[in-house]
PDB file of C-alpha atoms in Angstrom:
ATOM      1  CA  MET A   4    -158.500  13.540  -7.800  1.00 62.00           C
ATOM      2  CA  ARG A   5    -159.630  12.429 -11.224  1.00 73.00           C
ATOM      3  CA  ARG A   6    -157.619   9.861 -13.163  1.00 73.00           C
ATOM      4  CA  GLU A   7    -156.159  10.420 -16.613  1.00 77.00           C
ATOM      5  CA  LYS A   8    -158.203   8.446 -19.118  1.00 71.00           C
ATOM      6  CA  GLY A   9    -156.459   5.411 -20.545  1.00 71.00           C
ATOM      7  CA  GLY A  10    -159.108   3.492 -22.448  1.00 72.00           C
ATOM      8  CA  LEU A  11    -160.054  -0.169 -22.586  1.00 75.00           C
ATOM      9  CA  TRP A  12    -156.625  -1.642 -23.249  1.00 72.00           C
ATOM     10  CA  VAL A  13    -154.987   0.275 -20.411  1.00 78.00           C
ATOM     11  CA  ALA A  14    -157.684  -1.154 -18.139  1.00 81.00           C
ATOM     12  CA  VAL A  15    -156.929  -4.646 -19.470  1.00 80.00           C
ATOM     13  CA  CYS A  16    -153.202  -4.171 -18.813  1.00 82.00           C
ATOM     14  CA  ALA A  17    -153.942  -2.904 -15.312  1.00 86.00           C
ATOM     15  CA  ALA A  18    -155.989  -6.021 -14.614  1.00 88.00           C
ATOM     16  CA  PHE A  19    -152.843  -8.085 -15.278  1.00 88.00           C
ATOM     17  CA  PHE A  20    -150.199  -5.764 -13.869  1.00 91.00           C
ATOM     18  CA  TYR A  21    -151.697  -5.158 -10.432  1.00 94.00           C
ATOM     19  CA  PRO A  22    -151.749  -8.863  -9.475  1.00 94.00           C
ATOM     20  CA  ILE A  23    -148.254  -9.370 -10.936  1.00 94.00           C
ATOM     21  CA  GLY A  24    -146.985  -6.395  -8.974  1.00 95.00           C
ATOM     22  CA  PHE A  25    -148.475  -7.743  -5.757  1.00 95.00           C
ATOM     23  CA  LEU A  26    -147.227 -11.291  -6.285  1.00 95.00           C
ATOM     24  CA  THR A  27    -143.652 -10.291  -7.096  1.00 96.00           C
ATOM     25  CA  GLY A  28    -142.955  -8.329  -3.927  1.00 96.00           C
ATOM     26  CA  ARG A  29    -143.886  -5.765  -1.310  1.00 96.00           C
ATOM     27  CA  GLN A  30    -144.297  -2.526  -3.240  1.00 96.00           C
ATOM     28  CA  ARG A  31    -142.623   0.625  -1.966  1.00 97.00           C
ATOM     29  CA  TYR A  32    -143.589   3.311  -4.464  1.00 98.00           C
ATOM     30  CA  GLU A  33    -142.050   6.644  -3.474  1.00 98.00           C
ATOM     31  CA  GLY A  34    -141.980  10.130  -4.945  1.00 97.00           C
ATOM     32  CA  ARG A  35    -145.112   9.879  -7.061  1.00 97.00           C
ATOM     33  CA  ASP A  36    -145.831  13.506  -6.147  1.00 96.00           C
ATOM     34  CA  ARG A  37    -143.030  14.458  -8.556  1.00 97.00           C
ATOM     35  CA  LEU A  38    -145.337  13.571 -11.455  1.00 97.00           C
ATOM     36  CA  PRO A  39    -147.696  16.294 -12.661  1.00 95.00           C
ATOM     37  CA  ALA A  40    -151.287  15.716 -11.598  1.00 94.00           C
ATOM     38  CA  PRO A  41    -153.817  14.645 -14.260  1.00 92.00           C
ATOM     39  CA  GLY A  42    -154.316  17.585 -16.600  1.00 89.00           C
ATOM     40  CA  GLY A  43    -151.091  19.162 -15.370  1.00 91.00           C
ATOM     41  CA  GLY A  44    -148.943  18.351 -18.405  1.00 92.00           C
ATOM     42  CA  GLY A  45    -146.376  15.788 -19.420  1.00 94.00           C
ATOM     43  CA  ALA A  46    -143.153  14.487 -17.891  1.00 96.00           C
ATOM     44  CA  LEU A  47    -140.187  12.426 -18.995  1.00 97.00           C
ATOM     45  CA  VAL A  48    -139.398   9.573 -16.608  1.00 98.00           C
ATOM     46  CA  VAL A  49    -135.738   8.495 -16.878  1.00 98.00           C
ATOM     47  CA  ALA A  50    -135.252   5.110 -15.207  1.00 98.00           C
ATOM     48  CA  ASN A  51    -132.620   2.475 -14.569  1.00 98.00           C
ATOM     49  CA  HIS A  52    -133.236  -1.073 -15.810  1.00 98.00           C
ATOM     50  CA  ILE A  53    -132.248  -4.161 -13.806  1.00 98.00           C
ATOM     51  CA  SER A  54    -134.987  -6.709 -14.576  1.00 97.00           C
ATOM     52  CA  TYR A  55    -137.752  -7.477 -17.042  1.00 95.00           C
ATOM     53  CA  LEU A  56    -140.102  -6.906 -14.104  1.00 97.00           C
ATOM     54  CA  ASP A  57    -139.209  -3.204 -14.084  1.00 97.00           C
ATOM     55  CA  PRO A  58    -141.857  -2.118 -16.635  1.00 94.00           C
ATOM     56  CA  VAL A  59    -144.589  -3.712 -14.532  1.00 95.00           C
ATOM     57  CA  HIS A  60    -143.580  -1.718 -11.490  1.00 97.00           C
ATOM     58  CA  THR A  61    -142.829   1.471 -13.433  1.00 97.00           C
ATOM     59  CA  ALA A  62    -146.300   1.260 -14.956  1.00 96.00           C
ATOM     60  CA  LEU A  63    -147.906   0.723 -11.553  1.00 97.00           C
ATOM     61  CA  TRP A  64    -145.878   3.558 -10.032  1.00 98.00           C
ATOM     62  CA  VAL A  65    -147.231   5.912 -12.711  1.00 97.00           C
ATOM     63  CA  HIS A  66    -150.756   4.471 -12.711  1.00 95.00           C
ATOM     64  CA  THR A  67    -151.147   4.734  -8.931  1.00 96.00           C
ATOM     65  CA  ALA A  68    -150.347   8.440  -9.373  1.00 96.00           C
ATOM     66  CA  ARG A  69    -153.473   8.480 -11.598  1.00 94.00           C
ATOM     67  CA  ARG A  70    -151.459   8.992 -14.788  1.00 95.00           C
ATOM     68  CA  MET A  71    -150.989   6.762 -17.861  1.00 94.00           C
ATOM     69  CA  PRO A  72    -147.454   5.684 -18.832  1.00 94.00           C
ATOM     70  CA  ARG A  73    -146.226   5.663 -22.433  1.00 94.00           C
ATOM     71  CA  PHE A  74    -143.083   3.549 -22.745  1.00 94.00           C
ATOM     72  CA  LEU A  75    -140.391   3.802 -25.375  1.00 90.00           C
ATOM     73  CA  ALA A  76    -139.632   0.127 -25.999  1.00 81.00           C
ATOM     74  CA  LYS A  77    -137.829  -1.935 -28.606  1.00 79.00           C
ATOM     75  CA  ALA A  78    -139.876  -2.372 -31.774  1.00 76.00           C
ATOM     76  CA  SER A  79    -139.545  -6.181 -31.764  1.00 75.00           C
ATOM     77  CA  LEU A  80    -142.158  -6.317 -28.983  1.00 76.00           C
ATOM     78  CA  TRP A  81    -144.747  -5.060 -31.471  1.00 74.00           C
ATOM     79  CA  LYS A  82    -144.302  -8.308 -33.450  1.00 75.00           C
ATOM     80  CA  ILE A  83    -145.534 -10.504 -30.588  1.00 78.00           C
ATOM     81  CA  PRO A  84    -149.064 -11.746 -31.359  1.00 73.00           C
ATOM     82  CA  VAL A  85    -151.796 -10.044 -29.308  1.00 71.00           C
ATOM     83  CA  PHE A  86    -149.235  -8.227 -27.143  1.00 70.00           C
ATOM     84  CA  GLY A  87    -148.254  -6.060 -30.112  1.00 72.00           C
ATOM     85  CA  LYS A  88    -151.883  -5.024 -30.598  1.00 74.00           C
ATOM     86  CA  VAL A  89    -152.139  -4.099 -26.925  1.00 77.00           C
ATOM     87  CA  LEU A  90    -149.037  -1.921 -27.245  1.00 77.00           C
ATOM     88  CA  VAL A  91    -150.548  -0.085 -30.209  1.00 77.00           C
ATOM     89  CA  ALA A  92    -153.938   0.349 -28.568  1.00 75.00           C
ATOM     90  CA  SER A  93    -152.453   1.659 -25.316  1.00 75.00           C
ATOM     91  CA  GLY A  94    -150.296   4.269 -27.078  1.00 81.00           C
ATOM     92  CA  GLN A  95    -146.844   2.851 -26.419  1.00 87.00           C
ATOM     93  CA  ILE A  96    -143.916   4.056 -28.557  1.00 86.00           C
ATOM     94  CA  PRO A  97    -141.752   1.607 -30.568  1.00 84.00           C
ATOM     95  CA  VAL A  98    -138.025   2.275 -30.826  1.00 81.00           C
ATOM     96  CA  TYR A  99    -136.389   1.239 -34.107  1.00 76.00           C
ATOM     97  CA  ARG A 100    -132.691   1.085 -33.378  1.00 66.00           C
ATOM     98  CA  GLU A 101    -130.015   1.326 -36.037  1.00 58.00           C
ATOM     99  CA  SER A 102    -132.522   2.190 -38.745  1.00 52.00           C
ATOM    100  CA  ALA A 103    -133.955   5.151 -40.623  1.00 53.00           C
ATOM    101  CA  ASP A 104    -136.980   4.988 -38.297  1.00 54.00           C
ATOM    102  CA  ALA A 105    -134.923   5.696 -35.157  1.00 58.00           C
ATOM    103  CA  GLN A 106    -135.536   9.440 -35.391  1.00 63.00           C
ATOM    104  CA  ASN A 107    -139.270   8.810 -35.863  1.00 62.00           C
ATOM    105  CA  SER A 108    -139.316   7.035 -32.495  1.00 67.00           C
ATOM    106  CA  LEU A 109    -137.881  10.112 -30.821  1.00 81.00           C
ATOM    107  CA  ARG A 110    -140.325  12.365 -32.655  1.00 85.00           C
ATOM    108  CA  ASP A 111    -143.194  10.217 -31.394  1.00 87.00           C
ATOM    109  CA  GLY A 112    -141.809  10.610 -27.887  1.00 89.00           C
ATOM    110  CA  GLU A 113    -141.479  14.377 -28.325  1.00 90.00           C
ATOM    111  CA  ARG A 114    -145.060  14.533 -29.597  1.00 90.00           C
ATOM    112  CA  ALA A 115    -146.324  12.587 -26.596  1.00 91.00           C
ATOM    113  CA  LEU A 116    -144.555  14.979 -24.215  1.00 93.00           C
ATOM    114  CA  ALA A 117    -145.945  17.983 -26.092  1.00 90.00           C
ATOM    115  CA  GLU A 118    -149.433  16.463 -25.729  1.00 91.00           C
ATOM    116  CA  GLY A 119    -149.027  16.332 -21.958  1.00 93.00           C
ATOM    117  CA  LYS A 120    -148.329  12.615 -21.569  1.00 94.00           C
ATOM    118  CA  ILE A 121    -146.020  10.735 -19.225  1.00 96.00           C
ATOM    119  CA  VAL A 122    -143.211   9.199 -21.283  1.00 96.00           C
ATOM    120  CA  VAL A 123    -140.984   6.508 -19.740  1.00 97.00           C
ATOM    121  CA  ILE A 124    -137.542   5.709 -21.101  1.00 96.00           C
ATOM    122  CA  TYR A 125    -134.842   3.265 -19.980  1.00 96.00           C
ATOM    123  CA  PRO A 126    -131.780   5.023 -21.445  1.00 95.00           C
ATOM    124  CA  GLU A 127    -129.522   1.975 -21.154  1.00 95.00           C
ATOM    125  CA  GLY A 128    -131.664   0.316 -23.832  1.00 90.00           C
ATOM    126  CA  THR A 129    -131.679  -3.055 -22.079  1.00 92.00           C
ATOM    127  CA  ILE A 130    -131.150  -4.647 -18.677  1.00 96.00           C
ATOM    128  CA  THR A 131    -127.849  -3.569 -17.170  1.00 97.00           C
ATOM    129  CA  ARG A 132    -124.968  -5.969 -17.543  1.00 96.00           C
ATOM    130  CA  ASP A 133    -123.134  -4.454 -14.618  1.00 96.00           C
ATOM    131  CA  PRO A 134    -122.536  -7.415 -12.247  1.00 94.00           C
ATOM    132  CA  ASP A 135    -123.593  -5.326  -9.251  1.00 96.00           C
ATOM    133  CA  GLY A 136    -126.699  -3.857 -10.869  1.00 97.00           C
ATOM    134  CA  TRP A 137    -125.477  -0.271 -11.359  1.00 97.00           C
ATOM    135  CA  PRO A 138    -126.471   1.643 -14.532  1.00 97.00           C
ATOM    136  CA  MET A 139    -124.497   1.182 -17.732  1.00 97.00           C
ATOM    137  CA  LEU A 140    -123.322   3.914 -20.082  1.00 96.00           C
ATOM    138  CA  ALA A 141    -126.585   5.099 -21.645  1.00 95.00           C
ATOM    139  CA  ARG A 142    -127.654   5.888 -25.185  1.00 93.00           C
ATOM    140  CA  THR A 143    -128.132   9.557 -26.030  1.00 93.00           C
ATOM    141  CA  GLY A 144    -131.746   9.393 -27.205  1.00 91.00           C
ATOM    142  CA  VAL A 145    -132.818  10.363 -23.681  1.00 95.00           C
ATOM    143  CA  ALA A 146    -130.978  13.681 -24.042  1.00 95.00           C
ATOM    144  CA  ARG A 147    -132.752  14.437 -27.330  1.00 92.00           C
ATOM    145  CA  LEU A 148    -136.106  13.896 -25.631  1.00 92.00           C
ATOM    146  CA  ALA A 149    -135.160  15.867 -22.549  1.00 93.00           C
ATOM    147  CA  LEU A 150    -133.897  18.831 -24.584  1.00 92.00           C
ATOM    148  CA  SER A 151    -136.789  18.837 -27.053  1.00 85.00           C
ATOM    149  CA  SER A 152    -139.088  20.627 -24.614  1.00 76.00           C
ATOM    150  CA  LEU A 153    -136.463  23.303 -23.998  1.00 72.00           C
ATOM    151  CA  ALA A 154    -136.259  24.022 -27.710  1.00 63.00           C
ATOM    152  CA  LEU A 155    -140.013  24.597 -27.751  1.00 62.00           C
ATOM    153  CA  ASP A 156    -139.963  26.627 -24.504  1.00 60.00           C
ATOM    154  CA  ARG A 157    -142.009  24.039 -22.634  1.00 70.00           C
ATOM    155  CA  ASP A 158    -141.272  23.186 -19.018  1.00 78.00           C
ATOM    156  CA  VAL A 159    -141.594  19.413 -19.118  1.00 91.00           C
ATOM    157  CA  PRO A 160    -140.082  17.931 -15.945  1.00 95.00           C
ATOM    158  CA  VAL A 161    -137.364  15.336 -16.429  1.00 97.00           C
ATOM    159  CA  ILE A 162    -137.663  12.967 -13.480  1.00 98.00           C
ATOM    160  CA  PRO A 163    -135.005  10.411 -12.447  1.00 98.00           C
ATOM    161  CA  VAL A 164    -136.536   7.150 -11.210  1.00 98.00           C
ATOM    162  CA  VAL A 165    -134.897   4.007  -9.877  1.00 98.00           C
ATOM    163  CA  HIS A 166    -135.942   0.412  -9.288  1.00 98.00           C
ATOM    164  CA  TRP A 167    -134.400  -1.879  -6.737  1.00 98.00           C
ATOM    165  CA  GLY A 168    -135.433  -5.371  -5.690  1.00 98.00           C
ATOM    166  CA  THR A 169    -136.832  -6.550  -9.011  1.00 98.00           C
ATOM    167  CA  ARG A 170    -133.620  -8.318 -10.008  1.00 97.00           C
ATOM    168  CA  GLU A 171    -133.741 -10.337  -6.785  1.00 96.00           C
ATOM    169  CA  VAL A 172    -137.094 -11.675  -7.958  1.00 97.00           C
ATOM    170  CA  TYR A 173    -136.274 -12.174 -11.633  1.00 97.00           C
ATOM    171  CA  ASP A 174    -132.660 -12.194 -12.758  1.00 96.00           C
ATOM    172  CA  HIS A 175    -132.752 -12.720 -16.518  1.00 95.00           C
ATOM    173  CA  TYR A 176    -129.045 -13.259 -17.058  1.00 94.00           C
ATOM    174  CA  ARG A 177    -128.819 -15.901 -14.328  1.00 93.00           C
ATOM    175  CA  LYS A 178    -132.204 -17.419 -15.281  1.00 94.00           C
ATOM    176  CA  ARG A 179    -133.544 -17.089 -11.748  1.00 95.00           C
ATOM    177  CA  PHE A 180    -137.141 -16.453 -10.723  1.00 95.00           C
ATOM    178  CA  ARG A 181    -137.573 -16.311  -6.940  1.00 96.00           C
ATOM    179  CA  PRO A 182    -140.802 -14.604  -5.808  1.00 94.00           C
ATOM    180  CA  LEU A 183    -140.459 -16.175  -2.345  1.00 94.00           C
ATOM    181  CA  PRO A 184    -139.609 -15.091   0.231  1.00 93.00           C
ATOM    182  CA  ARG A 185    -141.340 -11.817  -0.589  1.00 94.00           C
ATOM    183  CA  ARG A 186    -138.949  -8.906  -0.977  1.00 94.00           C
ATOM    184  CA  ASP A 187    -139.304  -5.143  -0.971  1.00 97.00           C
ATOM    185  CA  ILE A 188    -139.494  -3.697  -4.467  1.00 98.00           C
ATOM    186  CA  VAL A 189    -138.640  -0.016  -4.441  1.00 98.00           C
ATOM    187  CA  VAL A 190    -139.541   2.476  -7.149  1.00 98.00           C
ATOM    188  CA  ARG A 191    -138.384   5.931  -6.112  1.00 98.00           C
ATOM    189  CA  ALA A 192    -138.346   9.284  -7.915  1.00 98.00           C
ATOM    190  CA  GLY A 193    -135.911  12.102  -7.319  1.00 98.00           C
ATOM    191  CA  ASP A 194    -136.306  15.806  -7.916  1.00 97.00           C
ATOM    192  CA  PRO A 195    -136.698  16.907 -11.550  1.00 97.00           C
ATOM    193  CA  VAL A 196    -133.399  17.710 -13.249  1.00 97.00           C
ATOM    194  CA  ASP A 197    -132.880  21.378 -14.105  1.00 94.00           C
ATOM    195  CA  LEU A 198    -131.672  21.553 -17.713  1.00 94.00           C
ATOM    196  CA  SER A 199    -132.249  25.294 -18.215  1.00 91.00           C
ATOM    197  CA  GLU A 200    -128.526  25.995 -18.652  1.00 92.00           C
ATOM    198  CA  TYR A 201    -128.628  23.988 -21.888  1.00 92.00           C
ATOM    199  CA  ARG A 202    -131.340  26.123 -23.484  1.00 88.00           C
ATOM    200  CA  GLY A 203    -130.265  27.519 -26.834  1.00 84.00           C
ATOM    201  CA  ARG A 204    -127.078  25.466 -27.143  1.00 89.00           C
ATOM    202  CA  PRO A 205    -126.411  23.695 -30.470  1.00 87.00           C
ATOM    203  CA  LEU A 206    -127.650  20.102 -30.395  1.00 87.00           C
ATOM    204  CA  ASP A 207    -124.446  18.254 -31.218  1.00 92.00           C
ATOM    205  CA  ALA A 208    -122.936  14.936 -30.131  1.00 93.00           C
ATOM    206  CA  ALA A 209    -120.950  16.487 -27.288  1.00 95.00           C
ATOM    207  CA  LEU A 210    -124.032  18.145 -25.790  1.00 95.00           C
ATOM    208  CA  LEU A 211    -126.102  14.963 -26.098  1.00 95.00           C
ATOM    209  CA  ARG A 212    -123.407  12.960 -24.323  1.00 96.00           C
ATOM    210  CA  GLU A 213    -123.071  15.581 -21.583  1.00 97.00           C
ATOM    211  CA  VAL A 214    -126.806  15.719 -20.872  1.00 97.00           C
ATOM    212  CA  THR A 215    -127.203  11.946 -21.052  1.00 97.00           C
ATOM    213  CA  ASP A 216    -124.416  11.461 -18.512  1.00 97.00           C
ATOM    214  CA  LEU A 217    -125.875  14.171 -16.268  1.00 98.00           C
ATOM    215  CA  LEU A 218    -129.254  12.430 -16.218  1.00 98.00           C
ATOM    216  CA  MET A 219    -127.724   9.031 -15.553  1.00 98.00           C
ATOM    217  CA  VAL A 220    -125.553  10.407 -12.750  1.00 98.00           C
ATOM    218  CA  ARG A 221    -128.768  11.595 -11.084  1.00 98.00           C
ATOM    219  CA  VAL A 222    -130.273   8.128 -11.576  1.00 98.00           C
ATOM    220  CA  ARG A 223    -127.117   6.454 -10.269  1.00 98.00           C
ATOM    221  CA  ASP A 224    -126.925   8.710  -7.190  1.00 98.00           C
ATOM    222  CA  LEU A 225    -130.592   8.108  -6.424  1.00 98.00           C
ATOM    223  CA  LEU A 226    -130.004   4.358  -6.688  1.00 98.00           C
ATOM    224  CA  ALA A 227    -127.105   4.705  -4.234  1.00 98.00           C
ATOM    225  CA  GLN A 228    -129.529   6.297  -1.756  1.00 98.00           C
ATOM    226  CA  VAL A 229    -131.981   3.432  -2.136  1.00 98.00           C
ATOM    227  CA  ARG A 230    -129.237   0.825  -1.796  1.00 98.00           C
ATOM    228  CA  GLY A 231    -127.528   2.623   1.066  1.00 97.00           C
ATOM    229  CA  GLU A 232    -124.081   2.226  -0.454  1.00 96.00           C
ATOM    230  CA  PRO A 233    -121.695   4.341  -2.537  1.00 97.00           C
ATOM    231  CA  ALA A 234    -122.065   4.294  -6.304  1.00 96.00           C
ATOM    232  CA  PRO A 235    -119.136   3.504  -8.616  1.00 95.00           C
ATOM    233  CA  ALA A 236    -117.374   6.481 -10.157  1.00 92.00           C
ATOM    234  CA  ASP A 237    -117.814   5.266 -13.738  1.00 94.00           C
ATOM    235  CA  PHE A 238    -120.579   3.654 -15.754  1.00 95.00           C
ATOM    236  CA  PHE A 239    -120.242   0.045 -16.858  1.00 94.00           C
ATOM    237  CA  ARG A 240    -119.462  -0.039 -20.581  1.00 90.00           C
ATOM    238  CA  ARG A 241    -120.570  -2.589 -23.122  1.00 78.00           C
ATOM    239  CA  GLY A 242    -119.939  -2.848 -26.844  1.00 61.00           C
ATOM    240  CA  GLY A 243    -122.094  -0.518 -28.945  1.00 43.00           C
ATOM    241  CA  ALA A 244    -123.255   1.920 -26.253  1.00 42.00           C
ATOM    242  CA  ALA A 245    -123.446   5.497 -27.536  1.00 38.00           C
TER     243      ALA A 245
END
């Protein structure tokens, strides 16, 4: 199977990410068949976020399926010398929160999906603050992206994906980095979420909240499968989540 073309800077990133992925744990990448094959169109990957190592393993999960990931990530990363240039060159999508450019970020994501690209979003907006690592109440931008393809009558799959094990290696809030002993790092995809019942409904705040919560319930339930334990009934809430 041919690989989706990524260009020089994607190859440079891969040269760094593959060793990091190997060194930080035993990779268990599952459900990559849920992604469309190269040339088969775009997909929206909706993922939980427990560690700053997650993007490395999300990227490798997508790349080993022979596709190129485009992340929606906070715009401040584009200000980091050299790294910001790599983000631009590899087609990543900056998110400008609480500003007039916020809608432009979503439009860039919608455009990428319409162009047949794999777009990755962490709807919580940051690493979860839930003490047990369950998803927080998510921001509603993910619903806007997920519903955009319906409005244009495109069947872009919306795929829930979970990470587990990365926080055991790097726990940002506790300032712990423990690559040894090597641990299993799981990235698993579930079945695409059917959103057809929402086609044609007015795009208001209530609908965005409903769809966002639906997507995150699917992510949460998938994480419960990976962890082998029941999920909490409610999402952890923090100040400012919407």
